[in-house]
Coordinates of C-alpha atoms in Angstrom, one line a residue:
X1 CA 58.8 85.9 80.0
X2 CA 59.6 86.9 76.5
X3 CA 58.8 84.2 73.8
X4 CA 62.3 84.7 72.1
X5 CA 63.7 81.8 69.6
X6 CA 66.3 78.9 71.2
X7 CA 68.5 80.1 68.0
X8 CA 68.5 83.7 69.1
X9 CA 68.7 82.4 73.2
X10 CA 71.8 80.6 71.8
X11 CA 73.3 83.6 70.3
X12 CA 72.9 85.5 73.4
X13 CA 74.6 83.7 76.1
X14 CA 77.3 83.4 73.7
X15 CA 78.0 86.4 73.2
X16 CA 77.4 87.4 76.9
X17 CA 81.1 85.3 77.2
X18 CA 82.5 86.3 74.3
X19 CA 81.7 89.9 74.3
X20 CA 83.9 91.1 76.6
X21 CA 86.8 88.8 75.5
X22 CA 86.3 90.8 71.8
X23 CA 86.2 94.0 73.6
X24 CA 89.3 93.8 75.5
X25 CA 90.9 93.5 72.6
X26 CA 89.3 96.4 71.1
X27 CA 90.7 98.2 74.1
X28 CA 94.1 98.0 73.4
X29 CA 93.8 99.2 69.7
X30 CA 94.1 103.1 68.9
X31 CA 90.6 104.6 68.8
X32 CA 89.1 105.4 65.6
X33 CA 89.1 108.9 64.2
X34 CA 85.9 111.0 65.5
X35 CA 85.5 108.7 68.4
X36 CA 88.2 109.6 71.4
X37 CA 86.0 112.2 72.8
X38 CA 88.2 114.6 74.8
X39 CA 91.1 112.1 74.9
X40 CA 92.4 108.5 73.8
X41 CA 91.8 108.5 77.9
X42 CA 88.1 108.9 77.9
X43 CA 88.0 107.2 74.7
X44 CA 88.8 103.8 76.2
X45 CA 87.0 104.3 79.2
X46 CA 83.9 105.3 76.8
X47 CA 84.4 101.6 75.5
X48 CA 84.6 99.8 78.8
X49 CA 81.3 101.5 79.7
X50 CA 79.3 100.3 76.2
X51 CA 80.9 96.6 76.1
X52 CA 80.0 96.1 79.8
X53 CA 76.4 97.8 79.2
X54 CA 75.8 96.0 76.2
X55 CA 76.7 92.7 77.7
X56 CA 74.3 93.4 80.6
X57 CA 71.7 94.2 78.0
X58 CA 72.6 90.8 77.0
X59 CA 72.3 89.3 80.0
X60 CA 68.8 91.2 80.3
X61 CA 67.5 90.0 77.4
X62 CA 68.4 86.6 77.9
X63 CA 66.7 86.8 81.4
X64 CA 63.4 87.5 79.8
X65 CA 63.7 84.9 77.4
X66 CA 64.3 82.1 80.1
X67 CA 61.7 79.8 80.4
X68 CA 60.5 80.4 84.3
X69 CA 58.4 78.1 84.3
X70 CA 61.1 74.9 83.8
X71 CA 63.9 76.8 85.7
X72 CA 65.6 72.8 86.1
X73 CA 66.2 72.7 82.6
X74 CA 69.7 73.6 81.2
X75 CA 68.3 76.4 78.2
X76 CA 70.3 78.3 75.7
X77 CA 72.4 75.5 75.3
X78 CA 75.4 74.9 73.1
X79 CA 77.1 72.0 72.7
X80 CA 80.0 71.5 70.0
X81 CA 82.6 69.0 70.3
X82 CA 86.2 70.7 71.2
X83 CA 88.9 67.8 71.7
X84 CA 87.1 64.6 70.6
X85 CA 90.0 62.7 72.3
X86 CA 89.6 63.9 75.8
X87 CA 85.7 63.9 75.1
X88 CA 86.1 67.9 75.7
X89 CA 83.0 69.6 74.4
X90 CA 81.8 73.3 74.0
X91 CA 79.3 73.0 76.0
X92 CA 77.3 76.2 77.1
X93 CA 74.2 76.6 79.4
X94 CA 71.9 78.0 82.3
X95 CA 69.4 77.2 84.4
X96 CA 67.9 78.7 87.8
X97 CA 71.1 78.2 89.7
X98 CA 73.7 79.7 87.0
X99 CA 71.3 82.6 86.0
X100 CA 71.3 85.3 89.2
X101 CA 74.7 84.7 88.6
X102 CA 75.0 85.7 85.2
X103 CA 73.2 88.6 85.7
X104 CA 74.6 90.1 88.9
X105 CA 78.1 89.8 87.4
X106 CA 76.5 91.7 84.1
X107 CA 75.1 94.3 86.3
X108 CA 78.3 94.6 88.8
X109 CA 81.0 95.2 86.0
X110 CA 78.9 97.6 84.3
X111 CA 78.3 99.7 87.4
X112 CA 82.1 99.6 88.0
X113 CA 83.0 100.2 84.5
X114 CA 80.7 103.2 84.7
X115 CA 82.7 104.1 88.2
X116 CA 86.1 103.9 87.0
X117 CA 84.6 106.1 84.2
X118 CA 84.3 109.2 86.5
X119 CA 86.9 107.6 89.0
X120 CA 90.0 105.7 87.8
X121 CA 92.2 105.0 89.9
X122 CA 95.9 106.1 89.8
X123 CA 98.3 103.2 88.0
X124 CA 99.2 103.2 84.1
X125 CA 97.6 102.7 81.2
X126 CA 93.9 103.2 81.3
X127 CA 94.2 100.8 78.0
X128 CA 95.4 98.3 80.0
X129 CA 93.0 98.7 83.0
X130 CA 89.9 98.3 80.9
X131 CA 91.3 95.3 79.0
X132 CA 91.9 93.7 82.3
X133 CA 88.7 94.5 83.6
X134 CA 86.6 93.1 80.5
X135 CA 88.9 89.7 80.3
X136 CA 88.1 89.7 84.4
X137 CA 84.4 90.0 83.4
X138 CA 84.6 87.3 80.3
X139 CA 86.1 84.7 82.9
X140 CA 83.6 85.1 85.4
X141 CA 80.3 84.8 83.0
X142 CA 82.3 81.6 81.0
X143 CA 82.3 80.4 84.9
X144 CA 78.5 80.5 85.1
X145 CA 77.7 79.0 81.9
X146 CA 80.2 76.3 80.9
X147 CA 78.8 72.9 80.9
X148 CA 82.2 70.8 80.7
X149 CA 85.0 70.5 84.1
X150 CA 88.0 71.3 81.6
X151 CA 85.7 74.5 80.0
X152 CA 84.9 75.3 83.9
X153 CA 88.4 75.0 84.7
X154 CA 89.6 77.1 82.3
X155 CA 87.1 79.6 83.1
X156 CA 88.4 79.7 86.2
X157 CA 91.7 80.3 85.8
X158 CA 91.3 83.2 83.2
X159 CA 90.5 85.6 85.9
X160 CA 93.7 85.0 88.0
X161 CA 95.8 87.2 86.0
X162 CA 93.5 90.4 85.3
X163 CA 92.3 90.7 89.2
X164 CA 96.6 89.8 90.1
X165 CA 97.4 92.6 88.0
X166 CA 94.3 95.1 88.9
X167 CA 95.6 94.6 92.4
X168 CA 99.7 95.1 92.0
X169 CA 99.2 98.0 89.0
X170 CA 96.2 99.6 90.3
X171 CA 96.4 99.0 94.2
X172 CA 97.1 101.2 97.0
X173 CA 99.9 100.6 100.0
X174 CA 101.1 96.8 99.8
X175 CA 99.5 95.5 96.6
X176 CA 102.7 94.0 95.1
X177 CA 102.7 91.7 98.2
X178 CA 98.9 91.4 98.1
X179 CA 98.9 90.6 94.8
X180 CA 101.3 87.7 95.3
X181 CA 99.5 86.3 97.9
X182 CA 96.4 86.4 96.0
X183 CA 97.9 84.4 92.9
X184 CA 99.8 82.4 94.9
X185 CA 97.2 81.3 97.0
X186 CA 94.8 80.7 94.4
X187 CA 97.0 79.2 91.6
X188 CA 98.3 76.3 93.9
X189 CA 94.6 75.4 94.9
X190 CA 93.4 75.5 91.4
X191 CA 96.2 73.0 90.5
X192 CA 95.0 70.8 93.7
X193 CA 91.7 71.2 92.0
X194 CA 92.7 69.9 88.5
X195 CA 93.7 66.9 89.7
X196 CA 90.2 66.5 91.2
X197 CA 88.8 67.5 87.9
X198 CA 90.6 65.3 85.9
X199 CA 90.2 62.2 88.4
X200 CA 86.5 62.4 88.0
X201 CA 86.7 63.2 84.3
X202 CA 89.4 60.2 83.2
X203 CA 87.3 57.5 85.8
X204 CA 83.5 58.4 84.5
X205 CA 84.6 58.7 80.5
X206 CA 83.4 62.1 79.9
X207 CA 83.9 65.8 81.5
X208 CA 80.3 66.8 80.8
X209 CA 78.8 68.2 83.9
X210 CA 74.9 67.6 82.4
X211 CA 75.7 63.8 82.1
X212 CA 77.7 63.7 85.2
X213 CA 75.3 65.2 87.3
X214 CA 72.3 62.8 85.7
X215 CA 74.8 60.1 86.6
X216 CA 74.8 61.2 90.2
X217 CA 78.0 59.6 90.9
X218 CA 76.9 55.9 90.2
X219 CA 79.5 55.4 87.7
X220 CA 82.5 56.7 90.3
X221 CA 83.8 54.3 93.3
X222 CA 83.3 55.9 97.1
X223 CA 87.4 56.3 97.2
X224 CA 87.5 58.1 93.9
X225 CA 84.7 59.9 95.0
X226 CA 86.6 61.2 98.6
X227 CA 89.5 61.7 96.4
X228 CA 87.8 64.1 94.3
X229 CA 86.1 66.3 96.6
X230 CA 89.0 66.9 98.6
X231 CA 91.3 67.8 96.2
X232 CA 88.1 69.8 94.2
X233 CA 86.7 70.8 97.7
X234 CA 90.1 72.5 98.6
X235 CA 90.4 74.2 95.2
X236 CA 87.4 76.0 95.5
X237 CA 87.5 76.7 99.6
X238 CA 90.1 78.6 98.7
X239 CA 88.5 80.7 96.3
X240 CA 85.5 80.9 98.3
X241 CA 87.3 81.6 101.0
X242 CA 86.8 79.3 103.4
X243 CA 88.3 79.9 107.4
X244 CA 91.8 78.4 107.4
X245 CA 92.2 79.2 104.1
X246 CA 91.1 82.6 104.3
X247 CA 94.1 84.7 104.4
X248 CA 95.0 86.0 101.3
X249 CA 91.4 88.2 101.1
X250 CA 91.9 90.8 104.2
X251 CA 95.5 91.6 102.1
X252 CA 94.3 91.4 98.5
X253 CA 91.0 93.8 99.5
X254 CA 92.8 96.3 101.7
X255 CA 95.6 96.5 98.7
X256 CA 92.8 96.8 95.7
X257 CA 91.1 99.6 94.0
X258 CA 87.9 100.3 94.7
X259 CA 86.1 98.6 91.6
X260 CA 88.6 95.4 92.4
X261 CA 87.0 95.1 96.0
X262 CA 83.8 95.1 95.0
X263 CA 84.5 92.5 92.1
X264 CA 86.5 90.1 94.1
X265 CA 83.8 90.5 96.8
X266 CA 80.6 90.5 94.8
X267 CA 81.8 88.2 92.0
X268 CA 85.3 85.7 91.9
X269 CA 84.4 84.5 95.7
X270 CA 80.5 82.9 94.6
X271 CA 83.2 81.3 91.7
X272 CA 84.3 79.0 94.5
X273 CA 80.4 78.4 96.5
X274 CA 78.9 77.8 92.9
X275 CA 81.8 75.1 92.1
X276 CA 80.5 73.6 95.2
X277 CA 76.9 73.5 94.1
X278 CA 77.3 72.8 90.3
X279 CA 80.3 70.1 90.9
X280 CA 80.5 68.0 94.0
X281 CA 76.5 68.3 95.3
X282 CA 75.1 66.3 91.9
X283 CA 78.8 64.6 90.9
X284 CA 79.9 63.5 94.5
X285 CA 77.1 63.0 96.6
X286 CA 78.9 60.0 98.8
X287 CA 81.4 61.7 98.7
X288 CA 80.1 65.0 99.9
X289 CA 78.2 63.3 102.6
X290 CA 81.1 62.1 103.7
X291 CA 83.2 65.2 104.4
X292 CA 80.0 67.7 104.8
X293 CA 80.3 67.8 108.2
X294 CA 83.9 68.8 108.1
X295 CA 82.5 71.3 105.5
X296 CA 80.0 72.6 108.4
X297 CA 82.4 72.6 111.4
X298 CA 85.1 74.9 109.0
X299 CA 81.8 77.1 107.9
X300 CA 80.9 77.2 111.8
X301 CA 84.2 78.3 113.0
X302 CA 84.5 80.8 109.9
X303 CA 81.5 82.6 110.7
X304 CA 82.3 83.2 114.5
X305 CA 86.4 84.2 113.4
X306 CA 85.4 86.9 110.7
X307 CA 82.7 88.3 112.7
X308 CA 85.5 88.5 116.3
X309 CA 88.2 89.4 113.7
X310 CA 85.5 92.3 112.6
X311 CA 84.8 93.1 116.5
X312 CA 88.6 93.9 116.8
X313 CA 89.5 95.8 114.1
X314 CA 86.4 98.2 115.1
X315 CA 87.4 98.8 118.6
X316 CA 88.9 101.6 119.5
X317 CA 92.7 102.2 119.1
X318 CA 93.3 99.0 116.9
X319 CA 93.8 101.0 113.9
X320 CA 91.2 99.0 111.9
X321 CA 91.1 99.7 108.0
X322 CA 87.5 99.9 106.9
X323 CA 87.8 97.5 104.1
X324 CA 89.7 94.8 106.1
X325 CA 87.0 94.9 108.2
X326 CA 84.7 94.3 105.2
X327 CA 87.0 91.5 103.9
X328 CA 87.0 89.8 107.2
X329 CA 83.2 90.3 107.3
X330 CA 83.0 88.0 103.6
X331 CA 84.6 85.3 105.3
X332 CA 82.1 85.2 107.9
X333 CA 79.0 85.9 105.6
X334 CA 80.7 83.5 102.8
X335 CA 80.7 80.9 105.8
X336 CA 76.9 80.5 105.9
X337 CA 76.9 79.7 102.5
X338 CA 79.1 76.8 103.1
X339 CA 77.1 75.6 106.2
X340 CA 74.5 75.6 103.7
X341 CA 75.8 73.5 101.1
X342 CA 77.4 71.4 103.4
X343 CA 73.9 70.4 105.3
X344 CA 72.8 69.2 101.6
X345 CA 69.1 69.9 101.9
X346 CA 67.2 72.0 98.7
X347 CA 66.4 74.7 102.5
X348 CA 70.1 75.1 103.1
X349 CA 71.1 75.0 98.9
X350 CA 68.7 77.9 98.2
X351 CA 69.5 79.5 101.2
X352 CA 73.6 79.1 100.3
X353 CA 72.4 80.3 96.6
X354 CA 70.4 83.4 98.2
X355 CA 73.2 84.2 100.1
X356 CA 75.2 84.4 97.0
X357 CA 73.4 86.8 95.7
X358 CA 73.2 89.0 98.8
X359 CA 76.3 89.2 99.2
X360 CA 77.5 90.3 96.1
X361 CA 74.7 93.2 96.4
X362 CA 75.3 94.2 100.1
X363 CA 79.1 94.0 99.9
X364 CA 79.5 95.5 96.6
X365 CA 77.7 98.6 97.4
X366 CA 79.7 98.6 100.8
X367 CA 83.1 98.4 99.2
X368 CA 82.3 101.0 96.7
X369 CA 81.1 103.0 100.1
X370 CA 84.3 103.0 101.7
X371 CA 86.3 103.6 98.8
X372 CA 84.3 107.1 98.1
X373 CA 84.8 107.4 102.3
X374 CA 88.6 107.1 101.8
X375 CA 88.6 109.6 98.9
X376 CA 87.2 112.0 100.6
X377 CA 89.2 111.8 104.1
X378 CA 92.0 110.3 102.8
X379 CA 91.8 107.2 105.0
X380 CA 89.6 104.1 105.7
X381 CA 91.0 104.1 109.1
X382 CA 89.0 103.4 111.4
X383 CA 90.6 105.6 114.5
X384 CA 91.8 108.3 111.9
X385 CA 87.8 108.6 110.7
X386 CA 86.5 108.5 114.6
X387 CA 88.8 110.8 115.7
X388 CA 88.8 114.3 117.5
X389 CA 87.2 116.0 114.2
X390 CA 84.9 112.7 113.0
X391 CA 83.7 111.1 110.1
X392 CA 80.3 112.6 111.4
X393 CA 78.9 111.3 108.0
X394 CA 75.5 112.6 108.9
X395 CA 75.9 115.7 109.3
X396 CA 78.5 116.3 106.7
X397 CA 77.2 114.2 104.3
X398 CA 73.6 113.0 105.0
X399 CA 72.7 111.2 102.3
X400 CA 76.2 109.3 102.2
X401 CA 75.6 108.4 105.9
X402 CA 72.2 107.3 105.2
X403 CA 73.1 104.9 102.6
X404 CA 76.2 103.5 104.8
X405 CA 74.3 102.7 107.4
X406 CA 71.8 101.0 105.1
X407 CA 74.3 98.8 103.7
X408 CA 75.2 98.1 107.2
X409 CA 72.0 96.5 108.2
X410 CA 71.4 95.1 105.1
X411 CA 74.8 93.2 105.6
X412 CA 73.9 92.2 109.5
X413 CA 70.7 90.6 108.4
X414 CA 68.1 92.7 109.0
X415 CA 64.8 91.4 107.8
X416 CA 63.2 92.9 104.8
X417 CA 66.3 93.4 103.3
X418 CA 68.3 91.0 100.9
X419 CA 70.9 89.7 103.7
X420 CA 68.1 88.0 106.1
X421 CA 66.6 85.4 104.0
X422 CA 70.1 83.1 102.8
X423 CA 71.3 83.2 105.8
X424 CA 68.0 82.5 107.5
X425 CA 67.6 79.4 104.9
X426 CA 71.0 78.4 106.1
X427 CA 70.8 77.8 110.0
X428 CA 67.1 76.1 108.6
X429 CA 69.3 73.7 106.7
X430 CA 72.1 72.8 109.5
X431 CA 68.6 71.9 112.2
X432 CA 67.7 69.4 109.9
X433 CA 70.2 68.3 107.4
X434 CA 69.9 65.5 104.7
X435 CA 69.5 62.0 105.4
X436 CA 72.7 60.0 106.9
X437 CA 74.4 63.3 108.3
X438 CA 75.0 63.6 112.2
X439 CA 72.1 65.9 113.5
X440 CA 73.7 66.9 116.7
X441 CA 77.0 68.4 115.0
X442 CA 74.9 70.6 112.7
X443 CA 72.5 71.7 115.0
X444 CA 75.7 72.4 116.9
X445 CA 77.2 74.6 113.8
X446 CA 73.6 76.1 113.6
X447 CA 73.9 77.2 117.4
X448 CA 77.6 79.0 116.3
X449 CA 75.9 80.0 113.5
X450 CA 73.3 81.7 114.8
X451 CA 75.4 83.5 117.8
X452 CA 77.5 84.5 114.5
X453 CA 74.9 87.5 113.8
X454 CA 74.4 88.4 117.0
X455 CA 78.5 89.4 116.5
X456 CA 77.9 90.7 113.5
X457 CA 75.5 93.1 114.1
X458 CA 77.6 94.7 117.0
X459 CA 80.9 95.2 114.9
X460 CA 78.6 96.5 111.9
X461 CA 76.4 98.4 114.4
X462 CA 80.0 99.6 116.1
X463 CA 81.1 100.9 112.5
X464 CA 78.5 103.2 111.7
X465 CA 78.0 104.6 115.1
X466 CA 81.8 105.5 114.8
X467 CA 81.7 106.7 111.4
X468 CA 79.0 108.0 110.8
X469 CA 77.5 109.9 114.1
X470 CA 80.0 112.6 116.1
X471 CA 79.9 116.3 115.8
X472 CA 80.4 117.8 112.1
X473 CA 81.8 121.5 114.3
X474 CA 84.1 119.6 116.3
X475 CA 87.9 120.2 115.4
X476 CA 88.6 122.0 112.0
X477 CA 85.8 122.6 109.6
X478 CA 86.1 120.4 107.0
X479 CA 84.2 120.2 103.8
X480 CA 83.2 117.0 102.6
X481 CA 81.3 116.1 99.2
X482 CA 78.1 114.2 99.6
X483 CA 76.7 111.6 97.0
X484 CA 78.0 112.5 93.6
X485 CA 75.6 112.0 90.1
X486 CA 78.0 109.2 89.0
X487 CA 78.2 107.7 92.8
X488 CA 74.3 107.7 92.5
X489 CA 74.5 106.2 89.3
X490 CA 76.4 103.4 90.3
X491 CA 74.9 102.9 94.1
X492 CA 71.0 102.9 93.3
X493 CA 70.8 99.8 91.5
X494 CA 72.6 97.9 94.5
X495 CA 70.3 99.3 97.3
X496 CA 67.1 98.5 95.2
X497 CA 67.8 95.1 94.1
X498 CA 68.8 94.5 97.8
X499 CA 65.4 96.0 99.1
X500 CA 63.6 94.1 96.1
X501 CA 65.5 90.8 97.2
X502 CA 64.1 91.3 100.7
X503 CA 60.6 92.0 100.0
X504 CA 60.3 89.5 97.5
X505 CA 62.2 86.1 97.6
X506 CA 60.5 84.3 95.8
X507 CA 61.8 85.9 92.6
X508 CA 64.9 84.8 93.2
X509 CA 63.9 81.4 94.9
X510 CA 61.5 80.9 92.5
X511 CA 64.4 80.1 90.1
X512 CA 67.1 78.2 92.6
X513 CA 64.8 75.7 94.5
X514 CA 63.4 73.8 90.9
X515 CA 66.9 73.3 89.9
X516 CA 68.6 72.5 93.3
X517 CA 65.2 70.0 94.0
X518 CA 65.9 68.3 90.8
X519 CA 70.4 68.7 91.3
X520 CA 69.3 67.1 94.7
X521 CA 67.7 64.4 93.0
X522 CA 70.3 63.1 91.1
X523 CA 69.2 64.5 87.6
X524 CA 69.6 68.5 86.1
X525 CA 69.6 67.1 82.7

C-alpha cells in the first residue's frame, strides 16, 4: 500500500469513469496537426491505446492506494447530491468486492485497445470503433463503482449500444441478427429490472446502495422483497447469462470481433454476477433466501447444458465453431458463479467473486486465441481445422499451441492455475449453504456441479487434441505465423495473472472475503 491522500484517491476513481467518456469524444474530433502519425487511421487508434493505458494506470494507482488492510470499507468515495427529489445522489466507491473488477476491466480494454491497434478489424470508421470501444469501457468501470441503483442502472445500460454496434458494424457472418438478439434480449430484462430497482428504491426512501445494504432489508416487506429480486434477479440472469436465458451469447460471440468476444466474455457478463452480489445478497436477503434455491437448480442445470452443448459442437462432423464452443463454455463456467451466490455463504461468495475474475482472464485470453486461429486458417471450424491437412498447432506454430492448450486447462480447472480455486469455493458453498436453505437440494446441485468438470475437461481436452496435435506434412504445406510481438504483448499479462491467481489466492481473497463477511452481515457501510 501506498499512503496516497483521500482527495487525490477521490480524483482517481473519478477519473477512471470519466476518462474514457472524455476520450471517446476526443475520438471523433480531427487529430491535431503533428499528431496523426502515418494516418488520421493510426492516429485514432494511437489515442484508443493512451486513454485505455492511462485509465489502467489509473486504476493502478488507485490499487496501491487502497487501504488493504479495511478491504470492507467503501474508500475513494464521492457522494454529491444529483436529483434531490428522487433522493438520487453521485455517489462513487470501492471496496474488496468492486476493486478486481475495476482493474481487470482497466487491464482487458487496454490489452484489446492495444490489439485492435495492430489488428482492427474490417467495418467503417476506425473513429467510430474506438469511440465505441472507450464509451463500452466508461460503462463498465461506472458499473463497478456507482454507489446509487439509478447511477448503477444507468451504468448498465450505457454499454448496450457500443457492444450492439461493435457486433452489427464490426462482426463477421450473422452479426446484424446477432446483434439484435443481443439488445433485444438484454434491453427487455434491464426494463424488467428497473421496475425492481425502483420498487426497492420508492418503498425504502432512498436508492443509496451503502444505506440499503446497512439496512439489510429491515425497512422492505417479504412480498416487496420477492418482488424485487425476481424482477432484479431476471434482469441481471440475463446478463449474466444464466441457462434458459442463455441464448443470445453463442450468437452474439460467434458474430463479434475478436476484442468484442473477449469483452463481452471477460467483462459485461461479471456486470450481471456482481449485480447479484452488490444488490439482492445485502438488500434482499429474505428474499434471496427465498428463491436461492431456484437460483442453484438453474446454476446446476447450466453448468451440465454448456459443458454437453460444448461436448457436441467438438465432436467430430458437427461443424462446431470454436468460439461457440467458448460461448457455450461461459454459460457453464458463469453457472458456478451463480451456484455460489445462490448458496449465500462468505465460502461460496468468494468463490463466485474468484470465479469472476478467472474467468475474465482464462476466457479472454481464449477468445483472443481463436480469433488469431481464425486469421490465420481462415476458420474457427472445428472440422475445417481437424481436417485432412490439420490445425497441427504444434508443429506449425509451437508456441501458439503451447499457450492454447494452457488456456485450455486453465479454463477446465486445473489446480495451480486461476480456474480451480472459484470454482472449488463454489461446490464448498452448495455442501453446506447458509442457514434456513434446504441442504439436500444443494448438495444435489453440488453433485451436478461437480460431474460438470469432469465434462468440461473432456470437451476442452477434445479441442486441443483436435486442434492442436496431427501431422504439420500431411496434405499441402501450409505456412502458418506463430505468436506475433503485438499477440505477445497482448497475451502475457492474461497467462501470468492467471498463474499468479492460482499460486496465490489469497491476494485476491484477501480483498473479497472482509467485504462479503461484513455484506453477509448485514452492514458494508
Amino acid at each position: 500500500m501506498i499512503d496516497i491522500s483521500p482527495s487525490v484517491m477521490q480524483f482517481l476513481l473519478a477519473f477512471i469513469v470519466a476518462a474514457p467518456l472524455l476520450g471517446a469524444v476526443a475520438a471523433l474530433l480531427p487529430a491535431p496537426p503533428g499528431l496523426k502519425g502515418r494516418s488520421p487511421e493510426q492516429a485514432v487508434l494511437r489515442h484508443g491505446v493512451t486513454v485505455t493505458g492511462v485509465t489502467l494506470a489509473a486504476a493502478i494507482a488507485l490499487t496501491l492506494g487502497f487501504d488493504h488492510g479495511a478491504p470492507s470499507r467503501f474508500q475513494a468515495t464521492t457522494d454529491i447530491s444529483w436529483i434531490p427529489a428522487l433522493n438520487v445522489r453521485l455517489h462513487l466507491g470501492i471496496d474488496g468486492i468492486s476493486l478486481p473488477l475495476l482493474l481487470m476491466t482497466a487491464l482487458l480494454f487496454f490489452l484489446c485497445a492495444l490489439y485492435s491497434y495492430f489488428k482492427l478489424p474490417e467495418g467503417p470508421s476506425p473513429k467510430v470503433f474506438v469511440a465505441l470501444l472507450l464509451v463500452l469501457e466508461s460503462g463498465t468501470l461506472a458499473t463497478f463503482a456507482v454507489l446509487d441503483l439509478l447511477l448503477f442502472f444507468l451504468a448498465f445500460e450505457m454499454v448496450l449500444i457500443p457492444m450492439y454496434f461493435l457486433i452489427a458494424r464490426w462482426g463477421g457472418a450473422q452479426r446484424q441478427a446477432a446483434a439484435w438478439k443481443f439488445i433485444l434480449y438484454t434491453l427487455l430484462g434491464s426494463v424488467v429490472m428497473l421496475i425492481g430497482l425502483l420498487l426497492i428504491g420508492l418503498n425504502s426512501g432512498t436508492f443509496d446502495m451503502v444505506a440499503l445494504a446497512s439496512d439489510n432489508g429491515r425497512g422492505l416487506t417479504h412480498t416487496t422483497q420477492l418482488l424485487a429480486v425476481l424482477a432484479i434477479g431476471t434482469g441481471l440472469a440475463v446478463k449474466t447469462p444464466m441457462w434458459p436465458l442463455h441464448s443470445w451469447l453463442p450468437d452474439a460471440h460467434t458474430a463479434a470481433p475478436t476484442v468484442g468476444s473477449v469483452l463481452l466474455a471477460g467483462v459485461l457478463l461479471k456486470m450481471g454476477t456482481y449485480g447479484f452480489v452488490r444488490i439482492l445478497l445485502p438488500v434482499t436477503p429474505d428474499g434471496m433466501a427465498t428463491f436461492a434455491p431456484y437460483l442453484g437448480a438453474f446454476a446446476a442445470v447450466g453448468i451440465v447444458y454448456g459443458s454437453l452443448a460444448c461436448l457436441a459442437l467438438a465432436r467430430k462432423g458437427n461443424k462446431g465453431d470454436l468460439k461457440r464452443l467458448i460461448a457455450y463454455s461461459s454459460v457453464g463456467h458463469m453457472g458456478f458463479v451463480l451456484l455460489g451466490i445462490a448458496s449465500m455463504t462468505p465460502t461460496g461468495v468468494n468463490g463466485a467473486l474468484f470465479a469472476n475474475i478467472a474467468h475474465g482472464l482464462i476466457t479472454g485470453l481464449l477468445f483472443f486465441l481463436v480469433g488469431a486461429l481464425k486469421d490465420r486458417y481462415g476458420t474457427a471450424d472445428l472440422d475445417t481445422l481437424s481436417g485432412a491437412t490439420g490445425a497441427a498447432l504444434y508443429g506449425r506454430a509451437p508456441r501458439l499451441g503451447a499457450l492454447l492448450a494452457f488456456a485450455a486447462v486453465a479454463s477446465l480447472g486445473l489446480p495451480g492455475l486461476a480456474g480451480f480455486w472459484g470454482e472449488m469455493l463454489a461446490l464448498f458453498g452448495a455442501f453446506d449453504p447458509a442457514d434456513g436453505l434446504p441442504r439436500p437440494a444443494f448438495l444435489t446441485y453440488m453433485a451436478v456441479g461437480a460431474f460438470g468438470t469432469l465434462l468440461t475437461a473432456a470437451y476442452l481436452l477434445i479441442v486441443v487434441r483436435r486442434v492442436c496435435m496431427g501431422d504439420p506434412k500431411a496434405g499441402p504445406e501450409l505456412t502458418v505465423a506463430d505468436i506475433r510481438h503485438y499477440e505477445f504483448a497482448a497475451w502475457t499479462p492474461l497467462a501470468a495473472l492467471t498463474v499468479l491467481a492460482g499460486l496465490w489466492p489469497a491476494i485476491l481473497l484477501g480483498l473479497t472475503d472482509p467485504a462479503v463477511q461484513k455484506l453477509l452481515a448485514g452492514g458494508t457501510s
